[in-house]
Coordinates of C-alpha atoms and ligand atoms in Angstrom, one line a residue:
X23 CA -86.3 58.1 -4.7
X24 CA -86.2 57.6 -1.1
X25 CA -85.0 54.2 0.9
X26 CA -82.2 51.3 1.1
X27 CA -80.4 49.8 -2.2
X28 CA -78.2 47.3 -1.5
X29 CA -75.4 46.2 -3.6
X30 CA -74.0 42.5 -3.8
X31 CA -70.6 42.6 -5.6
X32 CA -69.1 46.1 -5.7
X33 CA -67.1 45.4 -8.6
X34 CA -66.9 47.1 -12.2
X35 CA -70.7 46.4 -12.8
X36 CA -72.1 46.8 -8.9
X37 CA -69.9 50.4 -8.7
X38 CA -70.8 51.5 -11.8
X39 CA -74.4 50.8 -10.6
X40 CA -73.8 51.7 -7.3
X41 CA -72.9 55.2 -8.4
X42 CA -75.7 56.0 -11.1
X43 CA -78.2 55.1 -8.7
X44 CA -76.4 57.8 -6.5
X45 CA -76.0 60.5 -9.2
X46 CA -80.1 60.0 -9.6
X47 CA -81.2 59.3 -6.2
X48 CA -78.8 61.6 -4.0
X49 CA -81.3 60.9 -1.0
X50 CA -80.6 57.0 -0.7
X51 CA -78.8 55.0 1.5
X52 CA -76.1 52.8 -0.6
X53 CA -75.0 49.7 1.3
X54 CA -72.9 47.2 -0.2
X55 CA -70.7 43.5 0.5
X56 CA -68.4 41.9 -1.5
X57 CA -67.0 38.4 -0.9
X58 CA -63.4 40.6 -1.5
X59 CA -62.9 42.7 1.7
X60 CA -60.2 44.9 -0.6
X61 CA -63.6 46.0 -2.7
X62 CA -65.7 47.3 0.2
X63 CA -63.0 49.3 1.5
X64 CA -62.0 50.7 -1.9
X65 CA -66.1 51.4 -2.6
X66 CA -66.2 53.2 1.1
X67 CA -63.1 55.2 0.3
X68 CA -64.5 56.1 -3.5
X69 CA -67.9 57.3 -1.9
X70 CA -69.4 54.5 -4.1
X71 CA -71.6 53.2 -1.1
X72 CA -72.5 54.6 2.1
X73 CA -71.6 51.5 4.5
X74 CA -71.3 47.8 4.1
X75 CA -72.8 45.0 5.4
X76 CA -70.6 41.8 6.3
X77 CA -73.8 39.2 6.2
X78 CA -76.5 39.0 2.9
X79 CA -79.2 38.8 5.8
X80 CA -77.8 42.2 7.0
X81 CA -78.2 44.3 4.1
X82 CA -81.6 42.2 2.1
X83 CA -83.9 42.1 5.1
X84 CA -83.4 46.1 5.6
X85 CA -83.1 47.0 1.7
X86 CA -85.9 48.7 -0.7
X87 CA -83.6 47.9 -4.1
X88 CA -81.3 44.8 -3.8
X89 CA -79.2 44.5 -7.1
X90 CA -76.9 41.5 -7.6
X91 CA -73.7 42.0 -9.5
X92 CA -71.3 39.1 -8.9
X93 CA -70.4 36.1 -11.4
X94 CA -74.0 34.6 -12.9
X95 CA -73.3 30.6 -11.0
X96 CA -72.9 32.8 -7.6
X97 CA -76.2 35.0 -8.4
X98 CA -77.9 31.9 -8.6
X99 CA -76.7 30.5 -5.1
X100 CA -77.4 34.2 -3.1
X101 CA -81.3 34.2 -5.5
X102 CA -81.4 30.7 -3.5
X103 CA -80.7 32.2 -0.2
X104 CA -82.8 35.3 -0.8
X105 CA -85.6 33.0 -1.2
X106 CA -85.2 32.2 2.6
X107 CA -85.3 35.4 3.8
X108 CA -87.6 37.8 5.3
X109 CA -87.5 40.6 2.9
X110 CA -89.4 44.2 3.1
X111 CA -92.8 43.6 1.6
X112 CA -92.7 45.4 -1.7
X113 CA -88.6 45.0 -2.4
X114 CA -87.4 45.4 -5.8
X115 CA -84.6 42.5 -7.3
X116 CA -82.6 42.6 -9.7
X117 CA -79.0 41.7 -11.1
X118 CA -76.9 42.3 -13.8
X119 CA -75.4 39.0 -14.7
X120 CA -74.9 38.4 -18.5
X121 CA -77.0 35.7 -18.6
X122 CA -81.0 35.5 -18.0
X123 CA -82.7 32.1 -18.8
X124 CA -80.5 30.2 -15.7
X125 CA -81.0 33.2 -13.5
X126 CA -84.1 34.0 -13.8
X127 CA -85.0 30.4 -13.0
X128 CA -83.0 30.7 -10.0
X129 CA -85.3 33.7 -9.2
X130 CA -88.4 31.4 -9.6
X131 CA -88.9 30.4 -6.0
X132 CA -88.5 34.4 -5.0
X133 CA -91.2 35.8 -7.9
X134 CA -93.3 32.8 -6.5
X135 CA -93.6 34.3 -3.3
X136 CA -94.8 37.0 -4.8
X137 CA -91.3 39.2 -4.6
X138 CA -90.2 41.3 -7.7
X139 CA -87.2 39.7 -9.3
X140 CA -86.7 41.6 -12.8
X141 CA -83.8 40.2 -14.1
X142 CA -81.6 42.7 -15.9
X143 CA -78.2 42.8 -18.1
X144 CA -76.2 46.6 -18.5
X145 CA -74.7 45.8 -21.8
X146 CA -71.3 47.7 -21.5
X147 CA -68.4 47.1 -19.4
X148 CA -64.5 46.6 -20.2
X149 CA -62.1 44.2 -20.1
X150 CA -61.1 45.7 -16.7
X151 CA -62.4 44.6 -13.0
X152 CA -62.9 45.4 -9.5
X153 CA -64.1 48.4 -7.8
X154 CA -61.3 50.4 -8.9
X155 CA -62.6 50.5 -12.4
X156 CA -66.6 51.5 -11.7
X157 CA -67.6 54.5 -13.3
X158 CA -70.4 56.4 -13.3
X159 CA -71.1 57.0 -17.0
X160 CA -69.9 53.1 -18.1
X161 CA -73.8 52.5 -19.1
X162 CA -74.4 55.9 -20.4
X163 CA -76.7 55.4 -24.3
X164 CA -75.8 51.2 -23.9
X165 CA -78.8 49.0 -24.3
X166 CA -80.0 47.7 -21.0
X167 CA -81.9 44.4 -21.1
X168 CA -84.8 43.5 -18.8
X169 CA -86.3 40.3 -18.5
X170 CA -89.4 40.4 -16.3
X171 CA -91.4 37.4 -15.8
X172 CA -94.9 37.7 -16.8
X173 CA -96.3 37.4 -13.5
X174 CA -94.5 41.0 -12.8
X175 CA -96.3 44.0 -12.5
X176 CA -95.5 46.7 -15.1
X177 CA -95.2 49.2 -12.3
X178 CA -92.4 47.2 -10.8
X179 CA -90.6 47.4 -14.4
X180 CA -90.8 50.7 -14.4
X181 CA -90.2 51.3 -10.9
X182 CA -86.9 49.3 -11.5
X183 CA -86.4 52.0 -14.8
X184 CA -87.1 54.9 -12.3
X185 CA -84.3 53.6 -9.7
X186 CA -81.5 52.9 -12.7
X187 CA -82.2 55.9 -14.6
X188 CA -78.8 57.7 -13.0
X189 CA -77.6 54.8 -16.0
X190 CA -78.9 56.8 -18.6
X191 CA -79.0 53.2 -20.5
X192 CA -81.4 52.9 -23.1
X193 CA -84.1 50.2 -21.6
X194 CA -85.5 47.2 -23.3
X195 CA -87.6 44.2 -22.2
X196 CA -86.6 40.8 -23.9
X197 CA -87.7 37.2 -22.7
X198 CA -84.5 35.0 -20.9
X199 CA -84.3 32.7 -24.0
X200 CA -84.2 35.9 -26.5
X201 CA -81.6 37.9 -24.1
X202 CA -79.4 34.9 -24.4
X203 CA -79.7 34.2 -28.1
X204 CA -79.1 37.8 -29.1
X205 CA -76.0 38.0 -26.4
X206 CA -74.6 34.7 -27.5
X207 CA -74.3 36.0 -30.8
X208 CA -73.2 39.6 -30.4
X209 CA -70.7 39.0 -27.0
X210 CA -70.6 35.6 -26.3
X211 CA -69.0 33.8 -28.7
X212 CA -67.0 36.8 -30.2
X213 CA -65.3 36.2 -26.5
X214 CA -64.4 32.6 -27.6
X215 CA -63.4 33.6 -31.0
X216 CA -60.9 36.1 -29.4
X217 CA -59.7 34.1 -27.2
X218 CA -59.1 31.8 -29.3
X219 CA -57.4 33.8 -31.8
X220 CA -55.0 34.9 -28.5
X221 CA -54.5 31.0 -27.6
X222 CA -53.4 30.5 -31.6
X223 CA -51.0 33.6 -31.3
X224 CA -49.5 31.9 -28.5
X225 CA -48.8 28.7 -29.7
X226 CA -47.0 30.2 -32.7
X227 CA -45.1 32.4 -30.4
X228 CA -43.7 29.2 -28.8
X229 CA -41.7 28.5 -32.7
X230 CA -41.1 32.0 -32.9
X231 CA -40.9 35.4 -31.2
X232 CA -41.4 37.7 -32.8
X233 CA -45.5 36.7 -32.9
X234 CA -45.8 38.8 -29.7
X235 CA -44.0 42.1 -31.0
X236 CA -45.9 41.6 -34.2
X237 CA -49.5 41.1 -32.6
X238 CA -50.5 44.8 -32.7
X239 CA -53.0 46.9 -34.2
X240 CA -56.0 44.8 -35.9
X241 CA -54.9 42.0 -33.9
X242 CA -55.0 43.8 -30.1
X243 CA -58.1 45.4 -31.3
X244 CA -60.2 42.3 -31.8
X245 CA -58.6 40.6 -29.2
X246 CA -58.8 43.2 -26.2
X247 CA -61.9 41.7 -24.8
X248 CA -59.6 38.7 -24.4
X249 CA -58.3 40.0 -21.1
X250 CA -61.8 40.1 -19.3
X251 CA -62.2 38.0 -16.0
X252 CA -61.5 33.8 -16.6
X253 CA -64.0 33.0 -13.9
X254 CA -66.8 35.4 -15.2
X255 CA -66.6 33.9 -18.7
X256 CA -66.6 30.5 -17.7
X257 CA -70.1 30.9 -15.6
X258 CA -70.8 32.9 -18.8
X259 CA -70.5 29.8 -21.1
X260 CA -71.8 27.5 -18.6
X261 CA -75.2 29.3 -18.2
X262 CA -75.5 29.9 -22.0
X263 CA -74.2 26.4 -23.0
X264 CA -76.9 25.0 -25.6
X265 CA -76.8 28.5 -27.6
X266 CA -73.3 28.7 -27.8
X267 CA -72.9 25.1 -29.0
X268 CA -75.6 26.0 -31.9
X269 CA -73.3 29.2 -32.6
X270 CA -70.2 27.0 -32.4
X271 CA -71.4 24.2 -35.2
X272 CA -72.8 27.5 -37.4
X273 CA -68.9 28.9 -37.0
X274 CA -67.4 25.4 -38.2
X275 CA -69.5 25.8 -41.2
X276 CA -68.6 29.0 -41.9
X277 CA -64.7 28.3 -41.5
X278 CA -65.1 25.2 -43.3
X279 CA -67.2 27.0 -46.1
X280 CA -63.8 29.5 -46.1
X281 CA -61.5 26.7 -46.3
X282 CA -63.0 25.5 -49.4
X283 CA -62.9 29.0 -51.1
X284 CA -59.1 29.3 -50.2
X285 CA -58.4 25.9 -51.4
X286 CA -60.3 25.9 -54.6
X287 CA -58.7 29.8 -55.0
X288 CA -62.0 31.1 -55.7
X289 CA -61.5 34.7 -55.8
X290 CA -64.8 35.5 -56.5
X291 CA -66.3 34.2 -53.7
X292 CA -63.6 35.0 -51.2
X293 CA -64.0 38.7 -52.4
X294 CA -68.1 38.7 -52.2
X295 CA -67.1 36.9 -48.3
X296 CA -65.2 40.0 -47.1
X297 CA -67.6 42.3 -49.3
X298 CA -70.6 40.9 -47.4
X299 CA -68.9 41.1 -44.1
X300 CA -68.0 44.8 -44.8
X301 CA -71.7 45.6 -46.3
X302 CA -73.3 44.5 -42.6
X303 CA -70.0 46.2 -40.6
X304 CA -70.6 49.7 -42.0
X305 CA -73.9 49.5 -41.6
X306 CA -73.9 49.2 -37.5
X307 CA -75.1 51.9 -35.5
Ligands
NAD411 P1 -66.0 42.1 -11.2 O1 -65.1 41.0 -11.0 O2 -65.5 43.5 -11.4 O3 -67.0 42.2 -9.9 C1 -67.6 41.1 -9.3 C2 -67.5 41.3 -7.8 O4 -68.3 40.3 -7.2 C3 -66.1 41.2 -7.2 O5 -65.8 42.3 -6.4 C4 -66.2 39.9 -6.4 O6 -65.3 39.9 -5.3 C5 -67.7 39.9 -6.0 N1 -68.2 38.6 -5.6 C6 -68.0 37.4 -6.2 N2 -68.7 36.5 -5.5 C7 -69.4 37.1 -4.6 C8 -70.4 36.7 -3.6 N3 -70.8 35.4 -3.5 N4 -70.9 37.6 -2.8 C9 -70.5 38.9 -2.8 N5 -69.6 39.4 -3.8 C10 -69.1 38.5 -4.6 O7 -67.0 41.6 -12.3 P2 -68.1 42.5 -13.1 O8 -67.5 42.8 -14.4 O9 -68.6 43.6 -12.2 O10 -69.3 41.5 -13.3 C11 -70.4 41.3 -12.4 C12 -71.6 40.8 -13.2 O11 -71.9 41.7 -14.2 C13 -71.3 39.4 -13.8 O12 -72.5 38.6 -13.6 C14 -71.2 39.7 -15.3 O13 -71.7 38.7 -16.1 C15 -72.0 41.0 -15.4 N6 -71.6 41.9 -16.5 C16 -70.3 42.1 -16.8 C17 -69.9 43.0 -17.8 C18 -68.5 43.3 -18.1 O14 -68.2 43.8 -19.2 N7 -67.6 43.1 -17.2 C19 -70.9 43.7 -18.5 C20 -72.3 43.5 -18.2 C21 -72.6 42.5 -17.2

């Protein structure tokens, strides 16, 4: 496809983007900002985008495709300032932030005036950041959710599909409320538990040493995601606060279900615990 995509936040998500919308769409015109003056230079050196913009207004009024990819509370302040803008009649919105019920709210005075906001989550990515670490194929066979409003044409969604098939991401349309549910469980809170697990590692290190020499294996493996971006996750559990406090009490249970197998020495039921565990672990795709 022909025209102007403009990326806001050329980090490991906007890059990654930024590049399979190249790959697919050799003939467009990649423009790109960053609040990190670092990132546009590296994406302009990398060949990730074509030229950068230092103003929003500067790339959005000119752009066909405008796709957000900065922390979820700042994609709801430059949704806000969209809204106040003269955009092309007929632009295409969306962003990758992994949350949707918040954002897409934020997008509400935009769809209103009738512009195409589809809000959209790539689900893959690393522990890693900036525009060092985009890559072309970080999306490739990943799910990648789509939360249109109703009021948006099925054209647009596809049109949005045609534009981000250089992902080669398997697409799927969810409401906000059900993209947030499903994430909560599956990446959300697993990124609490880990950390977690790394803040309890730490504070036995502080009696003994050895914890950190000894913390390999199983314990980096469930833990790497650990090492993502502070200020990402906390917008992360900001947006998706009421899920996450449902899947908090449901963990309490379960640890406090665990406690009283351990403490009554219940082998049985510790072993059917792990054995239950294992049955639904093996059976992921
Ligand atoms: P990142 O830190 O690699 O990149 C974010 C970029 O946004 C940075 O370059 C930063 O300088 C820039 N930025 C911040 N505020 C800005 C602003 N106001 N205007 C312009 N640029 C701004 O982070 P990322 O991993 O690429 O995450 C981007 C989005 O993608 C987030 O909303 C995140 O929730 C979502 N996401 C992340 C992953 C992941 O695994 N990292 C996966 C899927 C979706």
């Amino acid at each position: 496809m022909k025209g102007k995509v403009f990326v806001i936040g050329l980090g490991l998500i906007g890059g990654s983007l930024a590049k399979a919308v190249r790959y697919a769409h050799p003939e467009a015109m990649i423009i790109g900002t960053d609040v990190s003056e670092k990132n546009i230079q590296l994406s302009m050196l990398l060949g990730t985008i074509d030229d950068s913009v230092s103003t929003l207004e500067a790339g959005a009024c000119e752009a066909d495709l405008i796709l957000l990819a900065v922390p979820v509370n700042e994609t709801v302040k430059i949704l806000t300032q969209l809204a106040d803008m003269n955009l092309k009649s007929g632009v295409l919105i969306s962003d990758a932030g992994s949350t949707k019920d918040t954002v897409v709210k934020a997008a509400k005075p935009l769809i209103d005036k009738g512009v195409a906001f589809i809000g959209g989550h790539p689900m893959a990515g690393s522990h890693k950041s900036g525009a060092g670490a985009a890559k072309l194929h970080l999306f490739e066979h990943a799910f990648y959710l789509l939360t249109p409003d109703e009021s948006i044409e099925e054209k647009k969604v596809e049109q949005l599909k045609e534009w981000l098939k250089g992902t080669r991401a398997n697409f799927l349309v969810v409401t906000p409320a059900m993209h947030d549910k499903l994430t909560g469980v599956v990446s959300h809170f697993p990124h609490i538990v880990a950390s977690g697990l790394v803040k309890q590692a730490e504070n036995y290190s502080k009696e003994n040493k050895l914890i950190s020499r000894l913390a390999a294996g199983g314990f980096r493996d469930i833990t790497r995601i650990a090492s993502s971006s502070p200020e990402m996750w906390r917008d992360i559990l900001l947006h998706n606060r009421n899920v996450l406090l449902e899947l908090m009490d449901d963990w309490l249970q379960e640890m406090k279900h665990v406690k009283g197998l351990v403490e009554k020495e219940d082998s049985e039921e510790i072993l059917r615990f792990f054995a239950d565990a294992k049955v639904f672990r093996d059976d992921l795709p």
